[in-house]
Amino acid sequence: MSTATENQDTYEMGPTAGVMHLDALAFAGAAAVVSAVVMLLLGVFGAIGVYGSAVVAMQQWHLFFEPTVVGTAAGMAEAAVVSFVLVYAFARLYNVFAR
């Protein structure tokens, strides 16, 4: 008769199990796209007068964002660049510690 502890050994990761590494460029690129889409949505919401407090917060946090067409495009570019750089650095640092 087998017990739960005997079967558990097959599911545990041993010293030979591989550690997951992040593809830093793909992860950072995905974060940049998500950030740009969120900024686009906030620009649209700001233009139609919805979620005013979130739009005001983004105007305070981002240098170029305004609820106009040009301000939204500039905010999207800023958010994409900042998130790409920060997430890329995070993924690289994660890969260093995951070794």
PDB file of N, CA, C and O in Angstrom, residues 20-36 79-95:
ATOM      1  N   MET A  20      13.495  27.974 -14.536  1.00  0.00           N
ATOM      2  CA  MET A  20      12.900  28.754 -15.616  1.00  0.00           C
ATOM      3  C   MET A  20      13.614  30.099 -15.760  1.00  0.00           C
ATOM      4  O   MET A  20      13.814  30.802 -14.776  1.00  0.00           O
ATOM      5  N   HIS A  21      14.002  30.420 -16.979  1.00  0.00           N
ATOM      6  CA  HIS A  21      14.598  31.710 -17.277  1.00  0.00           C
ATOM      7  C   HIS A  21      13.624  32.501 -18.129  1.00  0.00           C
ATOM      8  O   HIS A  21      12.918  31.955 -18.974  1.00  0.00           O
ATOM      9  N   LEU A  22      13.599  33.792 -17.902  1.00  0.00           N
ATOM     10  CA  LEU A  22      12.722  34.668 -18.661  1.00  0.00           C
ATOM     11  C   LEU A  22      13.417  35.149 -19.927  1.00  0.00           C
ATOM     12  O   LEU A  22      14.604  35.472 -19.906  1.00  0.00           O
ATOM     13  N   ASP A  23      12.671  35.218 -21.009  1.00  0.00           N
ATOM     14  CA  ASP A  23      13.162  35.859 -22.218  1.00  0.00           C
ATOM     15  C   ASP A  23      12.965  37.355 -21.994  1.00  0.00           C
ATOM     16  O   ASP A  23      11.851  37.871 -22.079  1.00  0.00           O
ATOM     17  N   ALA A  24      14.039  38.040 -21.660  1.00  0.00           N
ATOM     18  CA  ALA A  24      13.953  39.427 -21.218  1.00  0.00           C
ATOM     19  C   ALA A  24      13.350  40.341 -22.285  1.00  0.00           C
ATOM     20  O   ALA A  24      12.527  41.209 -21.971  1.00  0.00           O
ATOM     21  N   LEU A  25      13.728  40.148 -23.544  1.00  0.00           N
ATOM     22  CA  LEU A  25      13.197  41.004 -24.607  1.00  0.00           C
ATOM     23  C   LEU A  25      11.702  40.783 -24.823  1.00  0.00           C
ATOM     24  O   LEU A  25      10.941  41.736 -24.988  1.00  0.00           O
ATOM     25  N   ALA A  26      11.273  39.532 -24.804  1.00  0.00           N
ATOM     26  CA  ALA A  26       9.855  39.243 -24.997  1.00  0.00           C
ATOM     27  C   ALA A  26       9.028  39.752 -23.828  1.00  0.00           C
ATOM     28  O   ALA A  26       7.944  40.327 -24.017  1.00  0.00           O
ATOM     29  N   PHE A  27       9.510  39.552 -22.626  1.00  0.00           N
ATOM     30  CA  PHE A  27       8.802  39.998 -21.431  1.00  0.00           C
ATOM     31  C   PHE A  27       8.695  41.521 -21.406  1.00  0.00           C
ATOM     32  O   PHE A  27       7.630  42.083 -21.139  1.00  0.00           O
ATOM     33  N   ALA A  28       9.786  42.201 -21.714  1.00  0.00           N
ATOM     34  CA  ALA A  28       9.788  43.659 -21.729  1.00  0.00           C
ATOM     35  C   ALA A  28       8.923  44.200 -22.860  1.00  0.00           C
ATOM     36  O   ALA A  28       8.226  45.203 -22.701  1.00  0.00           O
ATOM     37  N   GLY A  29       8.959  43.550 -24.012  1.00  0.00           N
ATOM     38  CA  GLY A  29       8.115  43.969 -25.130  1.00  0.00           C
ATOM     39  C   GLY A  29       6.635  43.836 -24.810  1.00  0.00           C
ATOM     40  O   GLY A  29       5.828  44.709 -25.140  1.00  0.00           O
ATOM     41  N   ALA A  30       6.272  42.741 -24.166  1.00  0.00           N
ATOM     42  CA  ALA A  30       4.871  42.552 -23.769  1.00  0.00           C
ATOM     43  C   ALA A  30       4.441  43.618 -22.761  1.00  0.00           C
ATOM     44  O   ALA A  30       3.333  44.152 -22.848  1.00  0.00           O
ATOM     45  N   ALA A  31       5.310  43.929 -21.822  1.00  0.00           N
ATOM     46  CA  ALA A  31       4.994  44.960 -20.840  1.00  0.00           C
ATOM     47  C   ALA A  31       4.845  46.324 -21.499  1.00  0.00           C
ATOM     48  O   ALA A  31       3.973  47.121 -21.122  1.00  0.00           O
ATOM     49  N   ALA A  32       5.675  46.607 -22.491  1.00  0.00           N
ATOM     50  CA  ALA A  32       5.589  47.885 -23.203  1.00  0.00           C
ATOM     51  C   ALA A  32       4.272  47.994 -23.961  1.00  0.00           C
ATOM     52  O   ALA A  32       3.630  49.054 -23.957  1.00  0.00           O
ATOM     53  N   VAL A  33       3.847  46.915 -24.601  1.00  0.00           N
ATOM     54  CA  VAL A  33       2.584  46.938 -25.338  1.00  0.00           C
ATOM     55  C   VAL A  33       1.410  47.125 -24.386  1.00  0.00           C
ATOM     56  O   VAL A  33       0.500  47.926 -24.645  1.00  0.00           O
ATOM     57  N   VAL A  34       1.425  46.398 -23.272  1.00  0.00           N
ATOM     58  CA  VAL A  34       0.335  46.539 -22.291  1.00  0.00           C
ATOM     59  C   VAL A  34       0.292  47.961 -21.737  1.00  0.00           C
ATOM     60  O   VAL A  34      -0.781  48.557 -21.603  1.00  0.00           O
ATOM     61  N   SER A  35       1.443  48.540 -21.436  1.00  0.00           N
ATOM     62  CA  SER A  35       1.487  49.903 -20.919  1.00  0.00           C
ATOM     63  C   SER A  35       0.959  50.908 -21.937  1.00  0.00           C
ATOM     64  O   SER A  35       0.231  51.837 -21.576  1.00  0.00           O
ATOM     65  N   ALA A  36       1.312  50.731 -23.198  1.00  0.00           N
ATOM     66  CA  ALA A  36       0.833  51.634 -24.238  1.00  0.00           C
ATOM     67  C   ALA A  36      -0.679  51.516 -24.426  1.00  0.00           C
ATOM     68  O   ALA A  36      -1.375  52.532 -24.591  1.00  0.00           O
ATOM     69  N   ALA A  79       5.175  55.673 -21.751  1.00  0.00           N
ATOM     70  CA  ALA A  79       4.863  54.498 -20.943  1.00  0.00           C
ATOM     71  C   ALA A  79       5.524  53.245 -21.520  1.00  0.00           C
ATOM     72  O   ALA A  79       6.032  52.408 -20.772  1.00  0.00           O
ATOM     73  N   ALA A  80       5.536  53.130 -22.835  1.00  0.00           N
ATOM     74  CA  ALA A  80       6.149  51.961 -23.469  1.00  0.00           C
ATOM     75  C   ALA A  80       7.652  51.927 -23.210  1.00  0.00           C
ATOM     76  O   ALA A  80       8.208  50.879 -22.867  1.00  0.00           O
ATOM     77  N   VAL A  81       8.303  53.062 -23.357  1.00  0.00           N
ATOM     78  CA  VAL A  81       9.761  53.107 -23.155  1.00  0.00           C
ATOM     79  C   VAL A  81      10.119  52.842 -21.697  1.00  0.00           C
ATOM     80  O   VAL A  81      10.997  52.025 -21.399  1.00  0.00           O
ATOM     81  N   VAL A  82       9.420  53.507 -20.786  1.00  0.00           N
ATOM     82  CA  VAL A  82       9.738  53.343 -19.362  1.00  0.00           C
ATOM     83  C   VAL A  82       9.480  51.908 -18.915  1.00  0.00           C
ATOM     84  O   VAL A  82      10.315  51.294 -18.236  1.00  0.00           O
ATOM     85  N   SER A  83       8.339  51.349 -19.299  1.00  0.00           N
ATOM     86  CA  SER A  83       8.038  49.983 -18.873  1.00  0.00           C
ATOM     87  C   SER A  83       8.981  48.983 -19.528  1.00  0.00           C
ATOM     88  O   SER A  83       9.387  48.008 -18.886  1.00  0.00           O
ATOM     89  N   PHE A  84       9.359  49.207 -20.784  1.00  0.00           N
ATOM     90  CA  PHE A  84      10.309  48.301 -21.435  1.00  0.00           C
ATOM     91  C   PHE A  84      11.631  48.281 -20.682  1.00  0.00           C
ATOM     92  O   PHE A  84      12.171  47.215 -20.386  1.00  0.00           O
ATOM     93  N   VAL A  85      12.155  49.448 -20.357  1.00  0.00           N
ATOM     94  CA  VAL A  85      13.452  49.528 -19.680  1.00  0.00           C
ATOM     95  C   VAL A  85      13.387  48.883 -18.300  1.00  0.00           C
ATOM     96  O   VAL A  85      14.256  48.074 -17.930  1.00  0.00           O
ATOM     97  N   LEU A  86      12.353  49.196 -17.528  1.00  0.00           N
ATOM     98  CA  LEU A  86      12.263  48.664 -16.168  1.00  0.00           C
ATOM     99  C   LEU A  86      12.020  47.153 -16.164  1.00  0.00           C
ATOM    100  O   LEU A  86      12.644  46.425 -15.382  1.00  0.00           O
ATOM    101  N   VAL A  87      11.147  46.666 -17.019  1.00  0.00           N
ATOM    102  CA  VAL A  87      10.848  45.234 -17.035  1.00  0.00           C
ATOM    103  C   VAL A  87      12.022  44.449 -17.622  1.00  0.00           C
ATOM    104  O   VAL A  87      12.319  43.333 -17.165  1.00  0.00           O
ATOM    105  N   TYR A  88      12.716  45.003 -18.596  1.00  0.00           N
ATOM    106  CA  TYR A  88      13.902  44.341 -19.134  1.00  0.00           C
ATOM    107  C   TYR A  88      14.962  44.193 -18.038  1.00  0.00           C
ATOM    108  O   TYR A  88      15.558  43.123 -17.883  1.00  0.00           O
ATOM    109  N   ALA A  89      15.182  45.267 -17.278  1.00  0.00           N
ATOM    110  CA  ALA A  89      16.154  45.201 -16.182  1.00  0.00           C
ATOM    111  C   ALA A  89      15.711  44.181 -15.131  1.00  0.00           C
ATOM    112  O   ALA A  89      16.535  43.419 -14.608  1.00  0.00           O
ATOM    113  N   PHE A  90      14.416  44.149 -14.823  1.00  0.00           N
ATOM    114  CA  PHE A  90      13.900  43.177 -13.866  1.00  0.00           C
ATOM    115  C   PHE A  90      14.115  41.744 -14.359  1.00  0.00           C
ATOM    116  O   PHE A  90      14.552  40.875 -13.595  1.00  0.00           O
ATOM    117  N   ALA A  91      13.818  41.478 -15.629  1.00  0.00           N
ATOM    118  CA  ALA A  91      13.961  40.127 -16.179  1.00  0.00           C
ATOM    119  C   ALA A  91      15.423  39.689 -16.197  1.00  0.00           C
ATOM    120  O   ALA A  91      15.740  38.533 -15.894  1.00  0.00           O
ATOM    121  N   ARG A  92      16.306  40.597 -16.561  1.00  0.00           N
ATOM    122  CA  ARG A  92      17.736  40.255 -16.551  1.00  0.00           C
ATOM    123  C   ARG A  92      18.206  39.947 -15.134  1.00  0.00           C
ATOM    124  O   ARG A  92      18.963  38.995 -14.904  1.00  0.00           O
ATOM    125  N   LEU A  93      17.777  40.759 -14.171  1.00  0.00           N
ATOM    126  CA  LEU A  93      18.160  40.531 -12.781  1.00  0.00           C
ATOM    127  C   LEU A  93      17.575  39.222 -12.263  1.00  0.00           C
ATOM    128  O   LEU A  93      18.247  38.472 -11.557  1.00  0.00           O
ATOM    129  N   TYR A  94      16.346  38.921 -12.642  1.00  0.00           N
ATOM    130  CA  TYR A  94      15.738  37.644 -12.269  1.00  0.00           C
ATOM    131  C   TYR A  94      16.563  36.483 -12.817  1.00  0.00           C
ATOM    132  O   TYR A  94      16.815  35.515 -12.094  1.00  0.00           O
ATOM    133  N   ASN A  95      16.979  36.568 -14.070  1.00  0.00           N
ATOM    134  CA  ASN A  95      17.764  35.501 -14.662  1.00  0.00           C
ATOM    135  C   ASN A  95      19.104  35.321 -13.986  1.00  0.00           C
ATOM    136  O   ASN A  95      19.616  34.208 -13.888  1.00  0.00           O
TER     137      ASN A  95
END
